[in-house]
Every structure is written in structure tokens, then in C-alpha cells.
Amino acid sequence: MSVRTQSSEQSTEAVHRAGFACFVGRPNAGKSTLTNALVGQKVAITSNRPQTTRHTVRGIVHRPDAQLILVDTPGLHKPRTLLGERLNDVVRTTWAEVDVIGFCLPADQKIGPGDRFIAKELAGIKRTPKVAVVTKTDLVDSKALAEQLIAVDRLGKELGIDWKEIVPVSATAGKQVDLLADLLIPLLPQGPALYPEGDLTDEPEQVMVAELIREAALEGVRDELPHSIAVVVEEMLPRPDRPADKPLLDIHANVYIERPSQKGIIIGPRGKRLKEVGIKSRRQIEALLGTPVYLDLHVKVAKDWQRDPKQLRKLGF
Ligand SMILES: Nc1nc2c(ncn2[C@@H]2O[C@H](COP(=O)(O)OP(=O)(O)OP(=O)(O)O)[C@@H](O)[C@H]2O)c(=O)[nH]1
Ligand SMILES: [Mg+2]
């Protein structure tokens, strides 16, 4: 096994590499947090609720000798709704298209049936190199980490997966994050940059704005509610008649839930919760877009949207 803990030997060849690496793993494994840490900016929202990511998010890492495009995917899970099935489809399509697969397993949880299920599927994809990434290493001591690394190595041997590397990282502590990029890049094909220099993601602004609102809305909600929330930005327009030095961007967005009974929780007593969601996400949106924003949020019911093909289409799935 080759567990990497220090900088790998530098390659002397002066080639440029560019390609795609996707992070897969079960919900909450830390894929999006790791993507953001590698990119150096938030391109994907994160939360401690499972199934936060609902579409592939590309984050771009620029190096003088390479462009590494990370594809963050939804957590692969046992689907209970049509949305769940769609999300899993997205994951499987993605790993068939990338140059490298990074399989994320949290250090603080024993390898379980969910991880095994994914690993078995990965074992069937022979031609794509795979790297095992043990995430959240800041949550465990060195003994527990060593045990997890051995368990991951064993899982590979058992299922016939040849891990090109097994890399322990902590995205929140910034540990070994650059090393992970160093190890992924040699596995990319040679070629010129695929995205313009400076681009960190190809997410449309409207989607990023909706995601930031959803991230704020996810905070503090429990049980089924996180799954029930969807956000759609209906309109983003500069307010007319504003002086050039005092622009204001009007953003109208709908926060969808699945049942009328959920409305009260999202809005909160006297609208307090929704107001907080607005304030919190507006700050982030202003930072992202670099302009003052007026954010107008409405809560709407899209009945059982996770199970309804028509509603799913309306919400962009
Ligand atoms: N302590 C610690 N927590 C982490 C680390 N990486 C992620 N987390 C936390 O783990 C939770 C899940 O992180 P995400 O990045 O949203 O996980 P994900 O795999 O993208 O989840 P889905 O999108 O639901 O599949 C969040 O609360 C993160 O803050 C880490 O390196 N250390
Ligand atoms: Mg995610």
C-alpha cells in the first residue's frame, strides 16, 4: 500500500496536464468541503445534513503545469424518492466520464454498507484510476487514522480495486489538501487548459445564488425538512434608475417545500427564520457577485416535488 504523508517526488518532465477528477462517496463524507478547499473558494455548498449536493459542481484548480477540474457529485445512497434516483444517475454518469475517481471515506466512521456498495460499483470501472481519500482526519487520533487507512487498503484488496493512492486529508484544517492535488494531477491526460485562467467554476451565477440561499435555509432544520427544500432564483436584475456608483441587484427567489405544514417552520415565528436566511445568504451573495443585493424570498409549496416528475423538471432536475 502507498499511503502518502509527505510531498511526492517532483516530476522532471515539462508537460501540461488537464482533466477531470470526481469525488464520490456517501452523503456527508466531505466531498464538497474538500472541493472548496482544493479550489480555494466556495464553489459548492456544504452542510451537516446528508444529500446537500444535488447536481455536479465543477471546481477548477489552476497550476502552472496543470489544470485539475474537480467534479463534486451528490452522495451516492439508497434512493427513496425519484429525486434520489436522479441524483444517483448523475453520480454514475459522472464517474463514467472523468479521468480519475476520488473515493471519499470519512476517517471518523467505520467503513459501512454504504461505502462498500459504492466500492463494489467502482470495482467494475476498470479503466479509470482510483484514489481513496480518507477525509476529516482532524476528527480522529493517529491510531484511529492508521486503522482506517489499513481498512481502506483491505477494502481495495478484497474487491480488486487498485488504489493508485490512499490519501488522508482534512479539508477544514487544510491538511494534505495540496498534496492530494499533487497526486491527482499525474493521473490526468496531457493536454492544454480546458477553462480560462482564473475561472474557479462554471456554475451559472443564478444557480450559485440559489444554492447559497438553500445552504442558509438548511441550517438548523431537521429530519425530513432538509430534503424537502429547493430554491429557484426567478429573476436577477439591476435596479433601474440607480446611480452608477450605487448599484443594487434585485434578486427574486422562491424557497419550495413539499407540504403546507412545513411552511411555518421555514418562515418561523413572525417571519424570523426566513429573515435570518435572507440576511445570511444575502451577505454571501454580495460577496460572490461583488454588488449590493436586495433579496426577495418567497416560500411556496410544490407538493411532494421529490416524487413528482413534473415538479422535478420545474425545479431543474
Ligand atoms: N471536522 C471536519 N469536518 C468536515 C471536514 N470536511 C467536511 N466536514 C463536515 O462534514 C459535513 C459534510 O460535509 P460536505 O462537504 O457537505 O459533505 P458531502 O460529502 O459533500 O455531502 P453530500 O453533498 O450530502 O453528499 C459538514 O458539516 C462539513 O463541515 C473535515 O475535514 N473536518
Ligand atoms: Mg456535497
Tab-separated table of C-alpha atoms and ligand atoms in Angstrom:
chain	number	residue	atom	x	y	z
A	1	MET	CA	0.000	0.000	0.000
A	2	SER	CA	1.206	3.509	-0.619
A	3	VAL	CA	-0.200	5.855	1.965
A	4	ARG	CA	1.073	9.323	1.292
A	5	THR	CA	2.009	11.574	4.138
A	6	GLN	CA	4.576	13.815	2.573
A	7	SER	CA	5.273	15.598	-0.661
A	8	SER	CA	5.799	13.200	-3.516
A	9	GLU	CA	8.853	13.323	-5.724
A	10	GLN	CA	8.694	16.086	-8.316
A	11	SER	CA	8.358	15.051	-11.910
A	12	THR	CA	11.047	16.471	-14.144
A	13	GLU	CA	9.118	16.298	-17.414
A	14	ALA	CA	7.729	19.663	-18.520
A	15	VAL	CA	4.314	18.549	-19.718
A	16	HIS	CA	0.980	20.220	-19.186
A	17	ARG	CA	-1.889	18.114	-17.952
A	18	ALA	CA	-5.595	18.856	-17.840
A	19	GLY	CA	-8.555	16.738	-16.939
A	20	PHE	CA	-11.391	15.814	-14.652
A	21	ALA	CA	-11.377	14.157	-11.257
A	22	CYS	CA	-14.629	13.429	-9.487
A	23	PHE	CA	-15.223	12.959	-5.805
A	24	VAL	CA	-17.679	10.239	-4.943
A	25	GLY	CA	-18.748	8.868	-1.607
A	26	ARG	CA	-21.771	8.551	0.551
A	27	PRO	CA	-23.701	11.605	1.696
A	28	ASN	CA	-21.873	13.751	4.271
A	29	ALA	CA	-18.443	12.230	3.517
A	30	GLY	CA	-16.971	15.700	2.995
A	31	LYS	CA	-16.773	15.821	-0.811
A	32	SER	CA	-17.992	19.381	-1.263
A	33	THR	CA	-15.892	20.756	1.597
A	34	LEU	CA	-12.846	19.124	0.031
A	35	THR	CA	-13.697	20.502	-3.408
A	36	ASN	CA	-13.904	24.018	-1.951
A	37	ALA	CA	-10.624	23.579	-0.066
A	38	LEU	CA	-8.817	22.489	-3.226
A	39	VAL	CA	-10.259	25.329	-5.303
A	40	GLY	CA	-9.558	27.813	-2.505
A	41	GLN	CA	-13.042	29.289	-2.719
A	42	LYS	CA	-16.571	28.138	-2.060
A	43	VAL	CA	-17.977	26.707	-5.263
A	44	ALA	CA	-20.218	24.080	-3.658
A	45	ILE	CA	-22.471	24.471	-0.647
A	46	THR	CA	-21.944	22.200	2.342
A	47	SER	CA	-23.927	21.204	5.401
A	48	ASN	CA	-24.051	18.555	8.058
A	49	ARG	CA	-27.285	17.245	6.544
A	50	PRO	CA	-26.921	14.332	4.139
A	51	GLN	CA	-27.642	14.883	0.436
A	52	THR	CA	-26.722	18.513	0.384
A	53	THR	CA	-25.272	18.403	-3.125
A	54	ARG	CA	-27.911	17.839	-5.799
A	55	HIS	CA	-26.042	18.391	-9.032
A	56	THR	CA	-22.480	18.086	-10.238
A	57	VAL	CA	-20.422	21.132	-9.375
A	58	ARG	CA	-17.178	21.752	-11.183
A	59	GLY	CA	-14.349	23.463	-9.322
A	60	ILE	CA	-11.147	24.351	-11.146
A	61	VAL	CA	-7.627	24.165	-9.701
A	62	HIS	CA	-5.021	26.098	-11.696
A	63	ARG	CA	-1.376	25.135	-11.576
A	64	PRO	CA	1.473	26.245	-13.870
A	65	ASP	CA	1.787	22.678	-15.139
A	66	ALA	CA	-1.810	21.538	-14.933
A	67	GLN	CA	-5.487	22.257	-14.743
A	68	LEU	CA	-7.355	19.953	-12.433
A	69	ILE	CA	-11.118	20.100	-12.772
A	70	LEU	CA	-12.859	18.644	-9.763
A	71	VAL	CA	-16.356	17.340	-10.200
A	72	ASP	CA	-18.184	17.248	-6.903
A	73	THR	CA	-21.123	14.863	-7.041
A	74	PRO	CA	-24.164	14.145	-4.870
A	75	GLY	CA	-23.625	11.454	-2.254
A	76	LEU	CA	-24.491	8.025	-3.617
A	77	HIS	CA	-27.197	6.490	-1.438
A	78	LYS	CA	-30.122	4.115	-1.341
A	79	PRO	CA	-32.790	6.148	-3.142
A	80	ARG	CA	-36.170	6.627	-1.513
A	81	THR	CA	-37.578	9.123	-3.976
A	82	LEU	CA	-37.420	9.922	-7.668
A	83	LEU	CA	-35.059	12.765	-6.782
A	84	GLY	CA	-32.777	10.250	-5.055
A	85	GLU	CA	-32.744	8.076	-8.168
A	86	ARG	CA	-31.951	11.068	-10.346
A	87	LEU	CA	-29.094	12.079	-8.063
A	88	ASN	CA	-27.598	8.611	-8.197
A	89	ASP	CA	-27.869	8.643	-12.001
A	90	VAL	CA	-25.910	11.882	-12.042
A	91	VAL	CA	-23.149	10.278	-9.998
A	92	ARG	CA	-22.861	7.214	-12.208
A	93	THR	CA	-22.852	9.262	-15.404
A	94	THR	CA	-20.099	11.432	-13.963
A	95	TRP	CA	-17.745	8.673	-12.953
A	96	ALA	CA	-18.019	7.165	-16.396
A	97	GLU	CA	-16.755	10.424	-17.890
A	98	VAL	CA	-13.857	11.502	-15.672
A	99	ASP	CA	-10.124	10.770	-15.833
A	100	VAL	CA	-9.712	9.970	-12.133
A	101	ILE	CA	-12.114	8.970	-9.371
A	102	GLY	CA	-11.521	10.085	-5.793
A	103	PHE	CA	-13.459	7.889	-3.392
A	104	CYS	CA	-14.085	9.794	-0.150
A	105	LEU	CA	-14.394	7.915	3.135
A	106	PRO	CA	-14.628	9.794	6.429
A	107	ALA	CA	-11.889	8.936	8.937
A	108	ASP	CA	-14.253	9.096	11.884
A	109	GLN	CA	-16.662	6.412	10.740
A	110	LYS	CA	-16.096	2.716	10.233
A	111	ILE	CA	-16.430	1.575	6.650
A	112	GLY	CA	-20.089	0.606	6.363
A	113	PRO	CA	-22.506	-0.987	3.901
A	114	GLY	CA	-22.974	2.381	2.132
A	115	ASP	CA	-19.233	2.661	1.423
A	116	ARG	CA	-18.984	-0.978	0.420
A	117	PHE	CA	-21.858	-0.597	-2.006
A	118	ILE	CA	-20.067	2.273	-3.751
A	119	ALA	CA	-16.712	0.488	-3.700
A	120	LYS	CA	-18.251	-2.546	-5.381
A	121	GLU	CA	-19.548	-0.397	-8.204
A	122	LEU	CA	-16.190	1.347	-8.545
A	123	ALA	CA	-14.505	-2.033	-8.818
A	124	GLY	CA	-16.460	-2.537	-12.050
A	125	ILE	CA	-14.969	0.559	-13.660
A	126	LYS	CA	-11.631	-0.876	-14.630
A	127	ARG	CA	-10.163	1.745	-16.912
A	128	THR	CA	-10.359	4.783	-14.609
A	129	PRO	CA	-7.656	5.178	-11.949
A	130	LYS	CA	-8.995	5.446	-8.413
A	131	VAL	CA	-7.634	7.266	-5.415
A	132	ALA	CA	-9.004	6.632	-1.932
A	133	VAL	CA	-9.350	9.828	0.088
A	134	VAL	CA	-9.766	9.453	3.832
A	135	THR	CA	-11.473	12.697	4.854
A	136	LYS	CA	-11.962	14.570	8.154
A	137	THR	CA	-8.671	13.338	9.655
A	138	ASP	CA	-8.826	16.166	12.207
A	139	LEU	CA	-11.611	14.271	13.973
A	140	VAL	CA	-9.520	11.219	14.897
A	141	ASP	CA	-6.215	10.434	16.600
A	142	SER	CA	-3.292	8.897	14.756
A	143	LYS	CA	-4.098	5.373	15.891
A	144	ALA	CA	-7.670	5.515	14.613
A	145	LEU	CA	-6.436	7.075	11.372
A	146	ALA	CA	-3.887	4.314	10.854
A	147	GLU	CA	-6.611	1.725	11.391
A	148	GLN	CA	-8.859	3.430	8.866
A	149	LEU	CA	-6.077	3.571	6.266
A	150	ILE	CA	-5.474	-0.140	6.723
A	151	ALA	CA	-9.211	-0.827	6.435
A	152	VAL	CA	-9.363	1.138	3.171
A	153	ASP	CA	-6.375	-0.755	1.814
A	154	ARG	CA	-8.043	-4.022	2.785
A	155	LEU	CA	-11.314	-2.981	1.124
A	156	GLY	CA	-9.414	-2.361	-2.109
A	157	LYS	CA	-7.695	-5.749	-1.982
A	158	GLU	CA	-10.933	-7.526	-1.155
A	159	LEU	CA	-12.817	-6.021	-4.104
A	160	GLY	CA	-9.919	-5.970	-6.552
A	161	ILE	CA	-9.587	-2.193	-6.648
A	162	ASP	CA	-6.058	-0.992	-7.209
A	163	TRP	CA	-5.969	2.314	-5.287
A	164	LYS	CA	-3.383	4.482	-7.039
A	165	GLU	CA	-3.017	6.306	-3.745
A	166	ILE	CA	-4.601	6.345	-0.318
A	167	VAL	CA	-4.523	9.927	0.903
A	168	PRO	CA	-5.588	11.129	4.351
A	169	VAL	CA	-6.794	14.757	4.298
A	170	SER	CA	-8.546	17.319	6.435
A	171	ALA	CA	-10.340	19.908	4.338
A	172	THR	CA	-11.290	22.074	7.317
A	173	ALA	CA	-7.781	22.031	8.823
A	174	GLY	CA	-6.185	22.376	5.367
A	175	LYS	CA	-4.092	19.273	5.944
A	176	GLN	CA	-2.669	17.452	2.926
A	177	VAL	CA	-5.112	19.218	0.602
A	178	ASP	CA	-2.373	20.436	-1.744
A	179	LEU	CA	-0.748	17.029	-1.608
A	180	LEU	CA	-3.991	15.487	-2.855
A	181	ALA	CA	-3.897	17.811	-5.891
A	182	ASP	CA	-0.233	16.876	-6.443
A	183	LEU	CA	-1.205	13.213	-6.517
A	184	LEU	CA	-4.267	13.604	-8.739
A	185	ILE	CA	-2.527	15.694	-11.417
A	186	PRO	CA	-0.131	12.972	-12.685
A	187	LEU	CA	-3.199	10.798	-13.303
A	188	LEU	CA	-4.661	13.340	-15.757
A	189	PRO	CA	-4.038	13.163	-19.507
A	190	GLN	CA	-1.608	15.538	-21.150
A	191	GLY	CA	-3.252	18.495	-22.817
A	192	PRO	CA	-3.858	22.217	-22.771
A	193	ALA	CA	-6.013	24.025	-20.203
A	194	LEU	CA	-9.742	23.442	-20.677
A	195	TYR	CA	-11.001	26.533	-18.844
A	196	PRO	CA	-9.807	30.148	-18.968
A	197	GLU	CA	-7.226	31.108	-16.390
A	198	GLY	CA	-8.877	32.451	-13.248
A	199	ASP	CA	-12.194	30.636	-13.670
A	200	LEU	CA	-12.902	28.729	-10.473
A	201	THR	CA	-16.178	27.151	-11.537
A	202	ASP	CA	-18.549	27.026	-14.485
A	203	GLU	CA	-21.654	27.210	-12.309
A	204	PRO	CA	-24.062	29.859	-13.591
A	205	GLU	CA	-24.410	32.757	-11.138
A	206	GLN	CA	-28.128	32.153	-10.809
A	207	VAL	CA	-27.516	28.576	-9.675
A	208	MET	CA	-24.850	29.618	-7.187
A	209	VAL	CA	-27.190	32.221	-5.724
A	210	ALA	CA	-29.970	29.644	-5.337
A	211	GLU	CA	-27.518	27.267	-3.678
A	212	LEU	CA	-26.342	29.882	-1.187
A	213	ILE	CA	-29.963	30.508	-0.210
A	214	ARG	CA	-30.559	26.776	0.179
A	215	GLU	CA	-27.415	26.437	2.295
A	216	ALA	CA	-28.672	29.133	4.661
A	217	ALA	CA	-32.122	27.516	4.730
A	218	LEU	CA	-30.642	24.122	5.619
A	219	GLU	CA	-29.071	25.432	8.785
A	220	GLY	CA	-30.968	24.325	11.861
A	221	VAL	CA	-33.665	22.308	10.101
A	222	ARG	CA	-34.014	18.639	10.882
A	223	ASP	CA	-35.493	15.292	9.913
A	224	GLU	CA	-37.187	15.300	6.526
A	225	LEU	CA	-37.191	19.046	6.044
A	226	PRO	CA	-33.668	19.447	4.586
A	227	HIS	CA	-34.658	17.070	1.795
A	228	SER	CA	-37.861	18.990	1.138
A	229	ILE	CA	-36.211	22.352	0.488
A	230	ALA	CA	-35.481	23.514	-3.043
A	231	VAL	CA	-34.620	27.023	-4.162
A	232	VAL	CA	-35.149	28.614	-7.551
A	233	VAL	CA	-33.972	32.106	-8.466
A	234	GLU	CA	-36.724	33.561	-10.630
A	235	GLU	CA	-35.099	36.839	-11.540
A	236	MET	CA	-31.843	38.758	-11.098
A	237	LEU	CA	-31.965	42.307	-12.440
A	238	PRO	CA	-30.064	45.519	-11.713
A	239	ARG	CA	-32.460	48.055	-10.177
A	240	PRO	CA	-33.185	50.696	-12.816
A	241	ASP	CA	-32.513	54.374	-12.116
A	242	ARG	CA	-29.688	53.710	-9.684
A	243	PRO	CA	-26.580	55.936	-9.925
A	244	ALA	CA	-23.574	54.091	-11.325
A	245	ASP	CA	-21.721	54.270	-8.022
A	246	LYS	CA	-24.689	52.884	-6.050
A	247	PRO	CA	-25.892	49.841	-7.932
A	248	LEU	CA	-28.406	47.418	-6.486
A	249	LEU	CA	-29.207	43.966	-7.779
A	250	ASP	CA	-32.774	42.773	-7.253
A	251	ILE	CA	-32.968	39.029	-6.717
A	252	HIS	CA	-36.308	37.255	-6.508
A	253	ALA	CA	-36.177	33.673	-5.336
A	254	ASN	CA	-38.667	31.029	-4.293
A	255	VAL	CA	-37.985	28.617	-1.486
A	256	TYR	CA	-40.009	25.481	-2.160
A	257	ILE	CA	-41.128	22.977	0.417
A	258	GLU	CA	-43.279	19.896	-0.031
A	259	ARG	CA	-46.171	20.339	2.350
A	260	PRO	CA	-48.128	23.293	3.700
A	261	SER	CA	-47.252	22.123	7.244
A	262	GLN	CA	-43.561	22.832	6.533
A	263	LYS	CA	-44.209	26.441	5.693
A	264	GLY	CA	-44.415	27.586	9.287
A	265	ILE	CA	-41.063	26.041	10.189
A	266	ILE	CA	-39.263	27.687	7.293
A	267	ILE	CA	-40.821	31.077	7.898
A	268	GLY	CA	-40.578	30.903	11.686
A	269	PRO	CA	-42.463	32.930	14.290
A	270	ARG	CA	-43.309	36.330	12.789
A	271	GLY	CA	-41.088	35.516	9.816
A	272	LYS	CA	-37.957	35.462	11.945
A	273	ARG	CA	-36.348	32.377	10.430
A	274	LEU	CA	-36.876	33.360	6.831
A	275	LYS	CA	-35.492	36.780	7.610
A	276	GLU	CA	-32.330	35.214	9.038
A	277	VAL	CA	-31.971	33.010	5.969
A	278	GLY	CA	-32.283	36.152	3.849
A	279	ILE	CA	-29.694	38.117	5.802
A	280	LYS	CA	-27.223	35.257	5.903
A	281	SER	CA	-27.449	34.319	2.250
A	282	ARG	CA	-27.520	37.947	1.091
A	283	ARG	CA	-24.128	38.558	2.685
A	284	GLN	CA	-22.669	35.612	0.821
A	285	ILE	CA	-24.344	36.547	-2.460
A	286	GLU	CA	-22.995	40.093	-2.209
A	287	ALA	CA	-19.505	38.725	-1.616
A	288	LEU	CA	-19.869	36.375	-4.561
A	289	LEU	CA	-21.212	38.944	-7.027
A	290	GLY	CA	-19.411	41.975	-5.642
A	291	THR	CA	-22.511	44.160	-5.624
A	292	PRO	CA	-25.156	45.175	-3.086
A	293	VAL	CA	-28.220	42.980	-3.331
A	294	TYR	CA	-31.895	43.285	-2.482
A	295	LEU	CA	-33.093	39.762	-1.829
A	296	ASP	CA	-36.786	38.968	-2.034
A	297	LEU	CA	-37.623	35.481	-0.738
A	298	HIS	CA	-40.965	33.726	-1.028
A	299	VAL	CA	-41.917	30.372	0.415
A	300	LYS	CA	-44.037	28.155	-1.821
A	301	VAL	CA	-45.387	24.644	-1.671
A	302	ALA	CA	-44.508	22.280	-4.510
A	303	LYS	CA	-46.469	19.269	-3.350
A	304	ASP	CA	-44.302	16.139	-2.971
A	305	TRP	CA	-41.841	17.502	-5.506
A	306	GLN	CA	-39.193	14.887	-4.744
A	307	ARG	CA	-41.511	12.226	-6.142
A	308	ASP	CA	-43.202	14.125	-8.937
A	309	PRO	CA	-41.508	14.107	-12.360
A	310	LYS	CA	-43.252	17.305	-13.445
A	311	GLN	CA	-42.271	19.203	-10.330
A	312	LEU	CA	-38.721	17.869	-10.569
A	313	ARG	CA	-38.457	19.236	-14.077
A	314	LYS	CA	-39.751	22.604	-12.924
A	315	LEU	CA	-37.142	22.673	-10.182
A	316	GLY	CA	-34.356	21.811	-12.589
A	317	PHE	CA	-33.759	18.087	-12.030
B	1	LIG	N1	-14.094	18.185	11.144
B	1	LIG	C1	-14.245	18.141	9.822
B	1	LIG	N2	-15.467	18.234	9.279
B	1	LIG	C2	-15.589	18.201	7.935
B	1	LIG	C3	-14.460	18.066	7.083
B	1	LIG	N3	-14.901	18.038	5.812
B	1	LIG	C4	-16.244	18.176	5.879
B	1	LIG	N4	-16.664	18.279	7.151
B	1	LIG	C5	-18.063	18.453	7.619
B	1	LIG	O1	-18.839	17.342	7.215
B	1	LIG	C6	-20.164	17.751	6.850
B	1	LIG	C7	-20.482	17.299	5.451
B	1	LIG	O2	-19.627	17.959	4.543
B	1	LIG	P1	-19.990	18.105	3.000
B	1	LIG	O3	-18.760	18.605	2.331
B	1	LIG	O4	-21.242	18.872	2.820
B	1	LIG	O5	-20.238	16.573	2.622
B	1	LIG	P2	-20.648	15.957	1.188
B	1	LIG	O6	-19.916	14.668	1.054
B	1	LIG	O7	-20.466	16.952	0.126
B	1	LIG	O8	-22.193	15.652	1.430
B	1	LIG	P3	-23.385	15.470	0.313
B	1	LIG	O9	-23.357	16.640	-0.594
B	1	LIG	O10	-24.606	15.450	1.163
B	1	LIG	O11	-23.144	14.167	-0.362
B	1	LIG	C8	-20.192	19.283	7.011
B	1	LIG	O12	-20.753	19.580	8.254
B	1	LIG	C9	-18.720	19.649	6.965
B	1	LIG	O13	-18.418	20.825	7.677
B	1	LIG	C10	-13.160	17.981	7.694
B	1	LIG	O14	-12.112	17.867	7.040
B	1	LIG	N5	-13.112	18.015	9.050
B	2	MG	MG	-21.800	17.742	-1.176
